[in-house]
Coordinates of C-alpha atoms in Angstrom, one line a residue:
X5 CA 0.0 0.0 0.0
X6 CA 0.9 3.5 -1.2
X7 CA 1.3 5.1 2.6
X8 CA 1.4 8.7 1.1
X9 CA -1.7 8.3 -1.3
X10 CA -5.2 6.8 -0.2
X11 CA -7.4 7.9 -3.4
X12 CA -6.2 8.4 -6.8
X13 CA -9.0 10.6 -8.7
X14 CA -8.4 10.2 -12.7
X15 CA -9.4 13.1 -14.0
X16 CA -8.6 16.8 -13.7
X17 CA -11.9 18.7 -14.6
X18 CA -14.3 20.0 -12.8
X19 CA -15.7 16.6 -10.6
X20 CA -12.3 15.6 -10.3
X21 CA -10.8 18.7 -9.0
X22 CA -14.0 18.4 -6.5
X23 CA -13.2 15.6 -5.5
X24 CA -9.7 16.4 -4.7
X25 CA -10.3 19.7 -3.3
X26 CA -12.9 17.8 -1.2
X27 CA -10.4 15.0 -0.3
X28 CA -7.4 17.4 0.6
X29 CA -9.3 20.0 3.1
X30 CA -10.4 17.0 5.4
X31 CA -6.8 15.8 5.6
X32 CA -6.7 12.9 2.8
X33 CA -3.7 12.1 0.9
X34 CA -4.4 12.0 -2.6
X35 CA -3.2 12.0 -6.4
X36 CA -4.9 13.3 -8.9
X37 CA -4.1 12.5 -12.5
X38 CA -4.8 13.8 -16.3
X39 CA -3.3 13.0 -19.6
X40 CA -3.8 16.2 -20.8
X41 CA -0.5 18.0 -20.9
X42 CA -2.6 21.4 -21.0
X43 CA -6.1 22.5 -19.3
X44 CA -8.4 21.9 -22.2
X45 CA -9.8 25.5 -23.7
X46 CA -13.3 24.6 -23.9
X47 CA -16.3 26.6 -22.9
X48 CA -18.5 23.5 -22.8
X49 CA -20.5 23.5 -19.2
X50 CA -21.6 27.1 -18.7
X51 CA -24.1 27.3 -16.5
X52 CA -24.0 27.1 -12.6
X53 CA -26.7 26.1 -10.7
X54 CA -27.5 28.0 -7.6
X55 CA -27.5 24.4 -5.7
X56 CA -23.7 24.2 -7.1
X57 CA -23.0 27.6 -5.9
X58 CA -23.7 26.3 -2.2
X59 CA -21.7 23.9 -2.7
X60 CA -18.8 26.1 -4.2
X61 CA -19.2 28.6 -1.0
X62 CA -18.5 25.6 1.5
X63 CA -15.6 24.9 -1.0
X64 CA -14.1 28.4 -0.2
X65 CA -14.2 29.6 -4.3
X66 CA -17.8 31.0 -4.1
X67 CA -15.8 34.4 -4.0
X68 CA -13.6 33.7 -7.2
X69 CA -16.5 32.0 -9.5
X70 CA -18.5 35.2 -8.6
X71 CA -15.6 37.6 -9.5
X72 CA -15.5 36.0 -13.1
X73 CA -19.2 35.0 -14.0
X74 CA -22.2 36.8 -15.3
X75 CA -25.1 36.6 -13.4
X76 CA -27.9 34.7 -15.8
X77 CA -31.1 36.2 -15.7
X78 CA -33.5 34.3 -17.9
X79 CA -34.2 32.9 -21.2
X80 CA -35.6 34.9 -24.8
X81 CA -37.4 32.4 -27.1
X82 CA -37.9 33.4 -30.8
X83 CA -40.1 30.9 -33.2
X84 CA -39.4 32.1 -36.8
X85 CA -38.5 35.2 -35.9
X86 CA -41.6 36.4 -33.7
X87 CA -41.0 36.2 -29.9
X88 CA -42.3 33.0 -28.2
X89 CA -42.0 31.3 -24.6
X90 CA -39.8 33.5 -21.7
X91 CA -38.3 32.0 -18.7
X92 CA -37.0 34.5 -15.8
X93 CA -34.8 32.7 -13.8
X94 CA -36.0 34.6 -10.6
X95 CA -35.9 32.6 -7.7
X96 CA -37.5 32.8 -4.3
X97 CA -35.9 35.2 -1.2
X98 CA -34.7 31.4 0.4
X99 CA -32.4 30.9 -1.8
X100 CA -29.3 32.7 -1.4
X101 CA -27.5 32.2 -5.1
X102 CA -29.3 32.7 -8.4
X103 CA -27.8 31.8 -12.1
X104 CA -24.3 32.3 -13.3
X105 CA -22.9 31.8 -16.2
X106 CA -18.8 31.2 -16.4
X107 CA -16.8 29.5 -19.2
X108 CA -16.0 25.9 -17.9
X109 CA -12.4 26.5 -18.5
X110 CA -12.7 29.2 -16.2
X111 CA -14.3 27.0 -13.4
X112 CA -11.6 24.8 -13.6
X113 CA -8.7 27.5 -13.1
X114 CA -10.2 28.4 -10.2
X115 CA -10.4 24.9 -8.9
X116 CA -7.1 24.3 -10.1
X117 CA -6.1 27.1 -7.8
X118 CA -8.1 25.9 -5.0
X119 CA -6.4 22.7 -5.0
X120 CA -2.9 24.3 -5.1
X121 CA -3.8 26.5 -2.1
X122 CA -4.3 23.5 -0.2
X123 CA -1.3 21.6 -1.2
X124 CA -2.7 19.7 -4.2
X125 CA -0.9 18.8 -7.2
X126 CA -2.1 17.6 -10.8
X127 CA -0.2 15.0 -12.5
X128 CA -0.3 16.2 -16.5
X129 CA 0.1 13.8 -18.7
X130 CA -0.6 10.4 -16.9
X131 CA -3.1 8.5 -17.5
X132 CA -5.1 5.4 -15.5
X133 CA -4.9 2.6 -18.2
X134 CA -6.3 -0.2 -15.9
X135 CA -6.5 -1.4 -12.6
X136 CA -7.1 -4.4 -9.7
X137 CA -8.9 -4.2 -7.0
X138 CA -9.0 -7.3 -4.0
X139 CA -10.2 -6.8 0.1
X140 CA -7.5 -4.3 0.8
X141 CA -7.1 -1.9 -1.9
X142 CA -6.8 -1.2 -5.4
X143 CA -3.7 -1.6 -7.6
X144 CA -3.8 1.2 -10.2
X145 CA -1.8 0.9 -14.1
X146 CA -0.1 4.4 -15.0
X147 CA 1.0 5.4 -18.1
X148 CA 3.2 8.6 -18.6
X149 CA 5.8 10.0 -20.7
X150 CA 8.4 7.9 -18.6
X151 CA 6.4 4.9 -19.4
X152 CA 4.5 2.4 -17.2
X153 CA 3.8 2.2 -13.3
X154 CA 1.9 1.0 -10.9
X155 CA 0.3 2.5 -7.3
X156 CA -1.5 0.3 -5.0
X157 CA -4.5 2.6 -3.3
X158 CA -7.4 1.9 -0.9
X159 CA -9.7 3.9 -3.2
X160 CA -9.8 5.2 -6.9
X161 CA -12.3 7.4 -8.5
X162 CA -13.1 7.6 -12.3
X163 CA -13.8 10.9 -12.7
X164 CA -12.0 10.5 -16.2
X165 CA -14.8 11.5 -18.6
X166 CA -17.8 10.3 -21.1
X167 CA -14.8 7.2 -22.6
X168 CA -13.8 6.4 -19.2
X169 CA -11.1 4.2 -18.4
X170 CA -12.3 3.5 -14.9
X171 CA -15.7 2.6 -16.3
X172 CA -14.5 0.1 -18.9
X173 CA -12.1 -1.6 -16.7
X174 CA -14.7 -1.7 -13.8
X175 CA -17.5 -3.8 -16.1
X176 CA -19.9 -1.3 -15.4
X177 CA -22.9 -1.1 -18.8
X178 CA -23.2 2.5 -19.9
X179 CA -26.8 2.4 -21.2
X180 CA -28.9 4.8 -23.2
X181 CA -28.3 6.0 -26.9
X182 CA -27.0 9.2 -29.0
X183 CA -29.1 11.7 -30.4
X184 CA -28.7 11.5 -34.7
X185 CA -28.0 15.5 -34.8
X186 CA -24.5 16.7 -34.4
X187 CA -23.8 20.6 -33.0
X188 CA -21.6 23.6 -33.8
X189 CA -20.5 25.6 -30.8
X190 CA -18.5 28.6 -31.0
X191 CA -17.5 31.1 -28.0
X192 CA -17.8 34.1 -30.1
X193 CA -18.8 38.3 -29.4
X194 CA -22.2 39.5 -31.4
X195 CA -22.7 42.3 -31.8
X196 CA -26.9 43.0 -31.5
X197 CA -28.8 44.5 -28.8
X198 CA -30.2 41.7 -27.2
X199 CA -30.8 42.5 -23.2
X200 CA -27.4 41.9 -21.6
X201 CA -27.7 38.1 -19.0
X202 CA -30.2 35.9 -21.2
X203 CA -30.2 33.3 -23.5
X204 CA -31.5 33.6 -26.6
X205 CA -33.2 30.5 -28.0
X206 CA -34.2 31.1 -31.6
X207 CA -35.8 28.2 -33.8
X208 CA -37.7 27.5 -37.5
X209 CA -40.5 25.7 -36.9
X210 CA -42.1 23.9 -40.0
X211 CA -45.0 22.1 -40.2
X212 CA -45.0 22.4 -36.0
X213 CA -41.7 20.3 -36.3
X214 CA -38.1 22.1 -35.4
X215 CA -35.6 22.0 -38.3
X216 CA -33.4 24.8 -37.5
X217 CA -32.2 26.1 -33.7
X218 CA -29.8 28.8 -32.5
X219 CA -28.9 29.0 -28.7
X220 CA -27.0 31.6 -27.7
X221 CA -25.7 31.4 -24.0
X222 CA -23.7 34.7 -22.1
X223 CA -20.5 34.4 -21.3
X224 CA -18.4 37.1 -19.3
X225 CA -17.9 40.2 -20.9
X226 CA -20.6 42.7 -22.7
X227 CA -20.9 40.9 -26.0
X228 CA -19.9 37.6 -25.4
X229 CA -21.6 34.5 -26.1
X230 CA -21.1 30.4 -26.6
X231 CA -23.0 29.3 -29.3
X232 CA -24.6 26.6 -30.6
X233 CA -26.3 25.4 -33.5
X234 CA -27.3 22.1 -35.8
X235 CA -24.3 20.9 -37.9
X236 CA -25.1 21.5 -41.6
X237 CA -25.5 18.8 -44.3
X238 CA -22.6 17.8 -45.9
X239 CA -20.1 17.4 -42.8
X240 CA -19.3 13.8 -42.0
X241 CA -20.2 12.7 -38.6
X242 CA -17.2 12.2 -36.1
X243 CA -16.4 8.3 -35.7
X244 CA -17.8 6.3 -32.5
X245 CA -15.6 6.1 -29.9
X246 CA -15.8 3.2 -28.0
X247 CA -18.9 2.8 -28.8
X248 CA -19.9 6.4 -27.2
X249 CA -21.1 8.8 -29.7
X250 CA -20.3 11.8 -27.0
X251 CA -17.7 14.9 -26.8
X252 CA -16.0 16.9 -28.7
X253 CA -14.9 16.4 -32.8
X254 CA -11.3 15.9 -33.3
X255 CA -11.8 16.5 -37.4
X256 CA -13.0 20.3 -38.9
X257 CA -14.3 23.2 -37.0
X258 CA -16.4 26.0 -37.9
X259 CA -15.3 29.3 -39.1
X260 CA -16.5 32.6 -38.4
X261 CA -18.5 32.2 -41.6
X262 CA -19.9 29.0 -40.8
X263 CA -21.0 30.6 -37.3
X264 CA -22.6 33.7 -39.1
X265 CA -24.6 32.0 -42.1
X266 CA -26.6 30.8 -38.8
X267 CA -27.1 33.7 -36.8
X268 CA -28.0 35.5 -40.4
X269 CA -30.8 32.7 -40.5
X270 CA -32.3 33.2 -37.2
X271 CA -31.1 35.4 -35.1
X272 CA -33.9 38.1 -34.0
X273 CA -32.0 40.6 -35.2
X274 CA -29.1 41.1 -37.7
X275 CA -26.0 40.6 -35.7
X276 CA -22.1 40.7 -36.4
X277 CA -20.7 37.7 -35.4
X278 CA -16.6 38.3 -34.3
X279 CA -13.9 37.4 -32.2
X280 CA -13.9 33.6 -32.6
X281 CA -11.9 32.2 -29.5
X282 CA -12.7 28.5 -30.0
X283 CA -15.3 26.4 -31.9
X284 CA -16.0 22.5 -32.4
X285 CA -18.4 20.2 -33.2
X286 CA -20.3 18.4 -30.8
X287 CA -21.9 14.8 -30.0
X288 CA -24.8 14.1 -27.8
X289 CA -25.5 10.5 -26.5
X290 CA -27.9 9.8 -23.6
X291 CA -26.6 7.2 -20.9
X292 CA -25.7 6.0 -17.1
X293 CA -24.3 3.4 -15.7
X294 CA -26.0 0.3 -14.0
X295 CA -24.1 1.2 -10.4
X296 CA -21.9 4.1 -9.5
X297 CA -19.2 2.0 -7.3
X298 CA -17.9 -1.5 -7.0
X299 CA -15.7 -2.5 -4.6
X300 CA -13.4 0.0 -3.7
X301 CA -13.7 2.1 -7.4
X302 CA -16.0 5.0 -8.5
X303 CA -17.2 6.8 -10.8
X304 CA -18.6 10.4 -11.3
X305 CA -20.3 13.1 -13.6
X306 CA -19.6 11.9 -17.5
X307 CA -18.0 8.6 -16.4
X308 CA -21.4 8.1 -14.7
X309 CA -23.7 9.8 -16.9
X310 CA -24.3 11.6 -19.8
X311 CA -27.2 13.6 -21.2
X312 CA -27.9 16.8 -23.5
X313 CA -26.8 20.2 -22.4
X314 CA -30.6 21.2 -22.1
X315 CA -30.7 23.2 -18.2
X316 CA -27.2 22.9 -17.9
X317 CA -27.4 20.0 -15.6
X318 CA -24.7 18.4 -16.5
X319 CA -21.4 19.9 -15.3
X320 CA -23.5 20.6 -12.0
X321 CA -24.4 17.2 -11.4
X322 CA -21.3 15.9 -11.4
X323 CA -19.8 18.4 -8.8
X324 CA -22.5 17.4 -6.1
X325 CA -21.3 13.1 -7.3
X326 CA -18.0 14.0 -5.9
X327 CA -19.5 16.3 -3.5
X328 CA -21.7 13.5 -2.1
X329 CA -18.6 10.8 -2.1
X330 CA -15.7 12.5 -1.1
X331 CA -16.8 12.8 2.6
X332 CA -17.2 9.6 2.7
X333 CA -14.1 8.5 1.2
X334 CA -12.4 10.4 3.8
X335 CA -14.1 8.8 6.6
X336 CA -13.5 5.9 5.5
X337 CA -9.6 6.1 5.4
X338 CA -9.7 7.8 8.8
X339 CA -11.6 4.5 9.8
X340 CA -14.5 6.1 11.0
X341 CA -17.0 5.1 8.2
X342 CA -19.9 2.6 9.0
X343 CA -19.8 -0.8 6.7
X344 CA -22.6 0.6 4.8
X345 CA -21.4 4.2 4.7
X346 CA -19.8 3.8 1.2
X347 CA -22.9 2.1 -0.6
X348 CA -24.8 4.9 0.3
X349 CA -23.0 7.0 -2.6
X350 CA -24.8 4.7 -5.3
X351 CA -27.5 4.7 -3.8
X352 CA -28.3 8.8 -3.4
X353 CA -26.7 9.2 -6.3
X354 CA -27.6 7.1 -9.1
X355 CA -31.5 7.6 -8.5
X356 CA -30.5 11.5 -9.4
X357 CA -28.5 10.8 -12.7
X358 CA -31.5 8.3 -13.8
X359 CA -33.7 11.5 -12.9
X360 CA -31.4 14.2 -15.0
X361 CA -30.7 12.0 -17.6
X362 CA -34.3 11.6 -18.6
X363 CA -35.4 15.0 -17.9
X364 CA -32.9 16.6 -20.4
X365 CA -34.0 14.3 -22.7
X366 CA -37.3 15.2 -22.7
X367 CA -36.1 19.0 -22.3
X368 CA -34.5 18.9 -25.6
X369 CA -37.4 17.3 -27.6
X370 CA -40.4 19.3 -25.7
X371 CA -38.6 22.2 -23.7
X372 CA -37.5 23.1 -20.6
X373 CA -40.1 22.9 -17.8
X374 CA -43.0 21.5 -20.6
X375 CA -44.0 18.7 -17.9
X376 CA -45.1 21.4 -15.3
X377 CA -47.4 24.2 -15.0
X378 CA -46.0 25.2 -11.5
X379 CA -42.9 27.5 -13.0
X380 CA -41.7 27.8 -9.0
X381 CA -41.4 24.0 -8.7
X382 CA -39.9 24.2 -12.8
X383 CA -37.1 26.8 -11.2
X384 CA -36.2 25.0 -8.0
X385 CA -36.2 21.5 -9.9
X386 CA -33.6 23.3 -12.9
X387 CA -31.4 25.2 -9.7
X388 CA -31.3 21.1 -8.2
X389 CA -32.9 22.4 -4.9
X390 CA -34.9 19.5 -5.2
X391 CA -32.7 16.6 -4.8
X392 CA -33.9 14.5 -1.9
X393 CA -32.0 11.4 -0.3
X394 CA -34.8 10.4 1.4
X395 CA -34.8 6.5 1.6
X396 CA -31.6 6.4 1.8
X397 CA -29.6 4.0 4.0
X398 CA -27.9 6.6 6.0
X399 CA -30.8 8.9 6.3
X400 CA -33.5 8.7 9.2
X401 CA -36.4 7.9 8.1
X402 CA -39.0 9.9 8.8
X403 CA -42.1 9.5 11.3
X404 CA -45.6 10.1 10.3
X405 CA -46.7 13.8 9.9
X406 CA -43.6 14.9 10.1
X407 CA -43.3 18.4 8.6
X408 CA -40.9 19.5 5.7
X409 CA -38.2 20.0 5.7
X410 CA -37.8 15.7 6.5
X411 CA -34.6 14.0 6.6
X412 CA -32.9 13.4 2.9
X413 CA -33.7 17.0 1.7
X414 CA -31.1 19.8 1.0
X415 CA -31.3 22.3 4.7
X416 CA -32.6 25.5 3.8
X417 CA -30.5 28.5 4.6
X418 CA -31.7 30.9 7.2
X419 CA -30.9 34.7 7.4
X420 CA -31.0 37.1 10.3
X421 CA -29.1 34.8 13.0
X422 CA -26.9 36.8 15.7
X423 CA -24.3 35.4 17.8
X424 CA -22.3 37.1 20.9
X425 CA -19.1 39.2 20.2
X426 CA -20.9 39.3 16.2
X427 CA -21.9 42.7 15.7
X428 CA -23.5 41.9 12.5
X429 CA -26.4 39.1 11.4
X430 CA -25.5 36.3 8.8
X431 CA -26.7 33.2 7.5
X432 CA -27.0 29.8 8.7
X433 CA -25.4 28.1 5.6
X434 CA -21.9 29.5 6.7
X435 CA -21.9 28.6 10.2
X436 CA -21.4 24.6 8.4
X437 CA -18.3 24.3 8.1
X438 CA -18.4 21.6 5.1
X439 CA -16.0 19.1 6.9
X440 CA -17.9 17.4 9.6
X441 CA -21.4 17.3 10.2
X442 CA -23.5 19.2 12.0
X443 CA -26.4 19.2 14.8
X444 CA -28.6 22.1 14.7
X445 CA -30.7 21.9 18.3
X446 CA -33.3 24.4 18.4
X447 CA -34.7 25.5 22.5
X448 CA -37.2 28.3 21.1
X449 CA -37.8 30.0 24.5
X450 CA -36.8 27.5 26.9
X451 CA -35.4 29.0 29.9
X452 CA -34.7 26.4 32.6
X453 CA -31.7 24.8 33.9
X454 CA -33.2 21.3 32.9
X455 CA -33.6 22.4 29.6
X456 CA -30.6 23.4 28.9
X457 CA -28.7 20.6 30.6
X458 CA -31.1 18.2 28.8
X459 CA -30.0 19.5 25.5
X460 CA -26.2 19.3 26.5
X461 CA -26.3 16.5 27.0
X462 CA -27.8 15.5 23.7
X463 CA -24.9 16.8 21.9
X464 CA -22.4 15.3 24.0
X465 CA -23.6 12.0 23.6
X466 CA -24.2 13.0 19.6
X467 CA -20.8 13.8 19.5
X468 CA -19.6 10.6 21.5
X469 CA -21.1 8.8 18.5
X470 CA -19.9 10.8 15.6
X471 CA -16.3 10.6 17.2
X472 CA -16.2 14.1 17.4
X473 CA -16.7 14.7 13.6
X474 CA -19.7 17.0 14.6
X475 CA -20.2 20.6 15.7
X476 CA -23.3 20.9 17.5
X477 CA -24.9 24.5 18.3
X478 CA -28.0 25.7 20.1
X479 CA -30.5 27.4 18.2
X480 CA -32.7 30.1 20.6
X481 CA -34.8 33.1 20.5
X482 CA -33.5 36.7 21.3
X483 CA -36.0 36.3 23.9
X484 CA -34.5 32.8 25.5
X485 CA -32.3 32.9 28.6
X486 CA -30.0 30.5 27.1
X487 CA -26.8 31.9 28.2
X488 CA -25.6 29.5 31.1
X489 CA -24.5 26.6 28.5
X490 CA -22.1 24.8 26.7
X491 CA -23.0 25.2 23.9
X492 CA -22.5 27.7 21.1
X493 CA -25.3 29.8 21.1
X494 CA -26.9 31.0 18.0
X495 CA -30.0 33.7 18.2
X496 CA -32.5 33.1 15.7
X497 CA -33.4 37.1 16.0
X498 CA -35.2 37.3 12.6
X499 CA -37.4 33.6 13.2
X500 CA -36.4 32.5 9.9
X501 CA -34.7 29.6 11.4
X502 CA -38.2 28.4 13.0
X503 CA -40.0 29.3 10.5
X504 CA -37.8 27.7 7.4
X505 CA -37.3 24.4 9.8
X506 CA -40.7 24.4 11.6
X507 CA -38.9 23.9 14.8
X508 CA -40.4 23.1 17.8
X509 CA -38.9 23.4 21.1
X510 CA -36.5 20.4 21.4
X511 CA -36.4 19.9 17.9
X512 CA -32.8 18.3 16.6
X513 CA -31.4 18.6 12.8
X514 CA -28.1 17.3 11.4
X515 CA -26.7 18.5 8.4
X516 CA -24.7 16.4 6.7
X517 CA -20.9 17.7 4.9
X518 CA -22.7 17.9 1.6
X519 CA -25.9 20.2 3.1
X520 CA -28.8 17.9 3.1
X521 CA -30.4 17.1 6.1
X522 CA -29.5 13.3 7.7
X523 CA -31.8 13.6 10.8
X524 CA -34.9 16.2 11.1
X525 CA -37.2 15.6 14.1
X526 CA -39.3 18.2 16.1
X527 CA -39.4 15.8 19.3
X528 CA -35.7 14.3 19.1
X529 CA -35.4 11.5 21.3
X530 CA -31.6 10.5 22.1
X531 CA -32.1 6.6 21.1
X532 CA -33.3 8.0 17.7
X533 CA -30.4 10.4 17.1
X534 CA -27.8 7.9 18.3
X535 CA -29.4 5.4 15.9
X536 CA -28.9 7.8 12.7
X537 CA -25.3 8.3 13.6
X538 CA -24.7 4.9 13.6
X539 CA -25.2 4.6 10.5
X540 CA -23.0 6.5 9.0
X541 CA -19.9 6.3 11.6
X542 CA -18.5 3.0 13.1

């Protein structure tokens, strides 16, 4: 066994930089490997969800993808030429992020830097061409420019993309099938006066059928867009590879001319089309795997799943996969992890590619949000504030008439908290530090000694359990004489804690490292609690 490196995580884009960055923080050693001697330039993945942006602030780069991205602010449709369907992506006052947009090469500098700050190094130009795996740990197969090696592991990753090595070598089936029309993109400047922050969707309709599509998606900067558009006849169709009609073409790319004779077509409005920076032609199958893990090997985002770019679901997806495994990967190697703990990543996450892979496919044949007449529920669904893990092995299940929030779901945020020696309010989202978990217990307006000692005594047995991977704060009212405790004391001075939780005095929630919500009851009993934790540490 490799003493210095527990996980090797093939694959240097944007899940497998997560999962790195993820792995690092919490102490893990780690390699991380890519046989790309250069960052790739593509603007593919564009879009960041506001679910992703939570994740990204818990990361410590929310700052940095802010900086560089353009906030998105809805969605222009145009059906020969006349304005059709509009989508503001306007979201409620709970959630705390809206839409961004941000080139994908981009997100992964700022990742890449992320990694470095915490001691992390990419390894260009090596590539994971097989692998064994037995009881103990997993033998990897390099390949680099010095030739061939090996590195025994307890854990690898397959974060290595829609032709995964990892994938292959595991046995795992990659079902589903490619869609027959091929794609220009282009990450180009037009020059129109289309409102600044929206797509632009414009389509020829004949005979109620769509022959001809322009989607034009903002990029940083006034005039800048990535675009992208059917491939016209009489380009051959990239070869299969491996059997994966997905990614990027390796043969001809369009010219500024080929881009224009589009937006000349269908644009709303006569536009200059300049300042090519990179252009292909793109593939799009629809597939997932039959399980995300065997053994002691992984796989996440395009090695798990892939699907078309409809909502931007992709790229997003992917982060929360190695979002959702890497803190359990690193309990695991701290020896901390329940038998079971590990299964559970398959299990939460694989029901949420099935989910995303059909819904894009049925938003690029009837539209984004075409199943729903509830545009909230369409919003929340497309920002993946939705994703729920209830029934999952590791969550508690919850009792009858038990109000929302429940266990499984994401935790809301909650504004207006105030703390002693704070001279300002802030949000609950925050105050979780990303790393362990979290117990939230709310005492409303108790008062008493009993009370208080009652609830101490809660957390001290909580953390007993979770051996001490969990922080565990009191949740009062301004109002509350909760001063003579332990326990951290957070005021909930504004009431959105009680009113986004429906807390009841003596209710208990833990947040999990990823943000969703593990345990959620109003009248926490200790053999309950005790019985969650269990199942997630030894």
């Amino acid at each position: 066994m490799d003493h210095d490196t527990a996980v090797i995580v093939a694959g240097a884009g944007p899940v497998g930089l997560t999962a790195a960055i993820e792995l690092c923080h919490r102490g893990v050693p780690c390699r991380i490997l890519d046989p790309l001697l250069e960052p790739p330039p593509y603007a593919k993945a564009v879009g960041i969800q506001p679910r992703a942006l939570e994740v990204f602030e818990q990361m410590g780069v929310l700052r940095q993808i802010l900086d560089a991205a353009i906030p998105l602010r809805g969605q222009l449709g145009y059906v020969n030429g006349r304005p059709a369907a509009t989508m503001q992506l306007t979201l409620p006052p709970d959630v705390p992020f809206g839409f961004v947009g941000l080139p994908q090469y981009e997100t992964e500098r700022i990742l890449r830097d992320r990694l470095t700050a915490l001691g992390g190094v990419i390894e260009r130009g090596t590539r994971v061409t097989g692998f064994e795996q037995d009881a103990d740990g997993v033998t990897v197969l390099l390949e680099n420019g010095a030739g061939g090696a090996t590195a025994r592991v307890r854990y690898l990753v397959g974060c290595d993309g829609a032709h995964s090595t990892v994938r292959k070598t595991l046995g795992l089936s990659f079902e589903g099938a490619a869609f027959a029309e091929q794609y220009m993109l282009g990450d180009v400047e037009l020059g129109w006066s289309m409102p600044r922050g929206y797509n632009i969707r414009a389509s020829r309709h004949v005979d109620g059928v769509v022959d001809d599509v322009l989607v034009c998606i903002p990029l940083p900067g006034l005039h800048r867009y990535r675009i992208s558009m059917l491939l016209p006849d009489g380009h051959a169709p990239d070869p299969t590879v491996d059997g994966v009609e997905h990614g990027f073409s390796t043969g001809w790319t369009p010219e500024l001319s080929d881009l224009q004779a589009v937006v000349d077509r269908l644009a709303p409005e006569p536009a200059q089309v300049s300042q090519l920076r990179w252009s292909s032609v793109f593939r799009i199958s629809h597939r997932i795997v039959d399980s995300y893990s065997r053994g002691r090997v992984f796989v996440a985002g395009d090695a798990a799943h892939i699907h078309p770019p409809t909502g931007a679901q992709g790229m997003n997806t992917g982060i929360q996969d190695a979002h959702n495994l890497a803190w359990k990967l690193a309990l695991a190697c701290a020896g901390d992890a329940a038998p079971g703990l590990l299964d559970s990543y398959d299990a939460e996450r694989r029901p949420v590619g099935e989910e995303v892979v059909g819904r894009t496919v049925r938003s690029a044949r009837e539209g984004i949000g075409a199943d729903s007449t509830d545009p909230d529920y369409v919003l929340r669904r497309e920002a993946q504030l939705l994703i729920d893990y209830a029934g999952s092995p590791i969550v508690a299940a919850a009792p009858p008439g038990e109000p929302a929030p429940r266990s499984g779901a994401r935790a809301p945020d909650a504004r207006g908290l105030t703390r002693d020696a704070v001279a300002f309010e802030f949000r609950l989202l925050p105050l979780l530090d990303g790393i362990d978990h979290t117990l939230l217990l709310y005492a409303g307006d108790a008062t008493t000694e009993s009370d208080l000692r009652e609830l101490e005594q809660l957390a001290t047995t909580a953390i007993g359990a979770a051996h001490c991977r969990l922080n565990a704060y009191l949740i009062a009212t301004p109002q509350a004489a909760a001063d003579a405790t332990t326990l951290p004391v957070i005021r909930d001075s504004a009431g959105e804690f009680a009113r986004a939780y429906r807390a009841d005095r003596r209710s208990a929630f833990v947040v999990r490292p990823d943000g969703y919500l593990g345990f959620a009851r109003r009248a926490a009993a200790t053999e309950d609690l005790i019985g969650y934790l269990e199942a997630t540490f030894r």
